[in-house]
Amino acid sequence: MTKGLSINVTADTNNLSAKLRVIAKHAIALADELEAIDHESREESDESESIL
């Protein structure tokens, strides 16, 4: 006889799926905003270097 641990997990996958879609949407928006900040920062850095 093999001994072991068994766990059953019940989840509302429709609800979980909706929550994960919202998280993904906001993560993409955050990544886009951070990329825009980096782009602006690089432009400002390039402009200040050309003044020197």
Coordinates of N, CA and C in Angstrom, one line a residue:
M1 N 0.8 -1.2 0.0 CA 0.0 0.0 0.0 C 0.9 1.2 0.0
T2 N 0.6 2.2 -0.9 CA 1.4 3.4 -1.0 C 0.7 4.5 -0.2
K3 N 1.5 5.1 0.6 CA 1.0 6.2 1.4 C 1.3 7.5 0.7
G4 N 0.4 8.5 0.8 CA 0.6 9.8 0.2 C -0.4 10.8 0.6
L5 N -0.3 12.0 0.2 CA -1.1 13.1 0.5 C -1.9 13.5 -0.7
S6 N -3.2 13.6 -0.6 CA -4.1 14.0 -1.7 C -4.9 15.2 -1.3
I7 N -4.9 16.2 -2.2 CA -5.6 17.4 -1.9 C -6.5 17.7 -3.1
N8 N -7.8 17.9 -2.9 CA -8.7 18.3 -3.9 C -9.0 19.8 -3.8
V9 N -8.8 20.5 -4.9 CA -9.1 22.0 -4.9 C -10.2 22.3 -5.9
T10 N -11.2 23.0 -5.4 CA -12.3 23.4 -6.2 C -12.2 24.9 -6.4
A11 N -12.3 25.3 -7.6 CA -12.2 26.8 -7.9 C -13.2 27.1 -9.0
D12 N -13.7 28.3 -8.9 CA -14.6 28.9 -9.9 C -13.7 29.4 -11.0
T13 N -13.4 28.6 -12.0 CA -12.5 29.0 -13.0 C -12.9 30.1 -13.9
N14 N -14.2 30.3 -14.0 CA -14.7 31.5 -14.8 C -14.3 32.8 -14.1
N15 N -14.5 32.8 -12.8 CA -14.2 34.0 -12.0 C -12.6 34.2 -12.0
L16 N -11.9 33.1 -11.8 CA -10.4 33.2 -11.9 C -9.9 33.7 -13.2
S17 N -10.5 33.2 -14.3 CA -10.1 33.6 -15.6 C -10.4 35.1 -15.9
A18 N -11.5 35.6 -15.4 CA -11.8 37.0 -15.6 C -10.8 37.8 -14.8
K19 N -10.5 37.4 -13.6 CA -9.5 38.2 -12.8 C -8.1 38.2 -13.4
L20 N -7.7 37.0 -14.0 CA -6.4 37.0 -14.7 C -6.4 37.8 -15.9
R21 N -7.5 37.9 -16.6 CA -7.5 38.8 -17.8 C -7.4 40.2 -17.4
V22 N -8.0 40.6 -16.3 CA -7.9 42.0 -15.8 C -6.4 42.3 -15.4
I23 N -5.8 41.4 -14.7 CA -4.4 41.5 -14.3 C -3.5 41.7 -15.5
A24 N -3.7 40.8 -16.5 CA -2.9 40.9 -17.8 C -3.1 42.3 -18.5
K25 N -4.4 42.7 -18.5 CA -4.6 44.0 -19.2 C -3.9 45.1 -18.5
H26 N -3.9 45.1 -17.2 CA -3.3 46.2 -16.4 C -1.7 46.1 -16.5
A27 N -1.2 44.9 -16.5 CA 0.2 44.6 -16.6 C 0.7 45.2 -18.0
I28 N 0.0 44.9 -19.0 CA 0.3 45.5 -20.3 C 0.3 47.0 -20.3
A29 N -0.7 47.6 -19.7 CA -0.8 49.0 -19.7 C 0.4 49.6 -18.9
L30 N 0.7 49.0 -17.8 CA 1.8 49.4 -17.0 C 3.1 49.3 -17.7
A31 N 3.3 48.2 -18.4 CA 4.6 48.1 -19.2 C 4.6 49.1 -20.3
D32 N 3.5 49.5 -20.9 CA 3.5 50.5 -22.0 C 3.9 51.9 -21.3
E33 N 3.3 52.2 -20.2 CA 3.6 53.4 -19.5 C 5.1 53.5 -19.1
L34 N 5.6 52.4 -18.6 CA 7.0 52.4 -18.2 C 8.0 52.6 -19.4
E35 N 7.6 52.0 -20.5 CA 8.4 52.1 -21.7 C 8.3 53.6 -22.2
A36 N 7.2 54.2 -22.1 CA 7.0 55.6 -22.5 C 7.9 56.5 -21.7
I37 N 8.0 56.2 -20.4 CA 8.8 57.0 -19.5 C 10.3 56.8 -19.9
D38 N 10.7 55.6 -20.1 CA 12.1 55.3 -20.6 C 12.4 56.1 -21.9
H39 N 11.5 56.1 -22.8 CA 11.6 56.7 -24.1 C 11.8 58.2 -23.9
E40 N 10.9 58.8 -23.0 CA 11.0 60.3 -22.8 C 12.4 60.6 -22.1
S41 N 12.8 59.8 -21.2 CA 14.0 60.0 -20.4 C 15.2 59.9 -21.4
R42 N 15.2 59.0 -22.3 CA 16.3 58.9 -23.3 C 16.3 60.1 -24.2
E43 N 15.1 60.6 -24.6 CA 15.1 61.8 -25.5 C 15.6 63.0 -24.7
E44 N 15.3 63.2 -23.4 CA 15.7 64.3 -22.6 C 17.3 64.2 -22.5
S45 N 17.8 63.0 -22.3 CA 19.2 62.8 -22.1 C 19.9 63.1 -23.4
D46 N 19.4 62.7 -24.5 CA 20.0 63.0 -25.8 C 20.0 64.5 -26.1
E47 N 18.9 65.2 -25.7 CA 18.9 66.7 -25.9 C 19.9 67.4 -25.0
S48 N 20.0 67.0 -23.8 CA 21.0 67.6 -22.9 C 22.4 67.4 -23.3
E49 N 22.7 66.2 -23.9 CA 24.0 65.9 -24.4 C 24.4 66.8 -25.6
S50 N 23.4 67.0 -26.5 CA 23.6 67.8 -27.7 C 23.8 69.3 -27.3
I51 N 23.4 69.8 -26.2 CA 23.6 71.1 -25.7 C 25.0 71.3 -25.3
L52 N 25.6 70.3 -24.7 CA 27.0 70.4 -24.2 C 27.9 70.4 -25.4

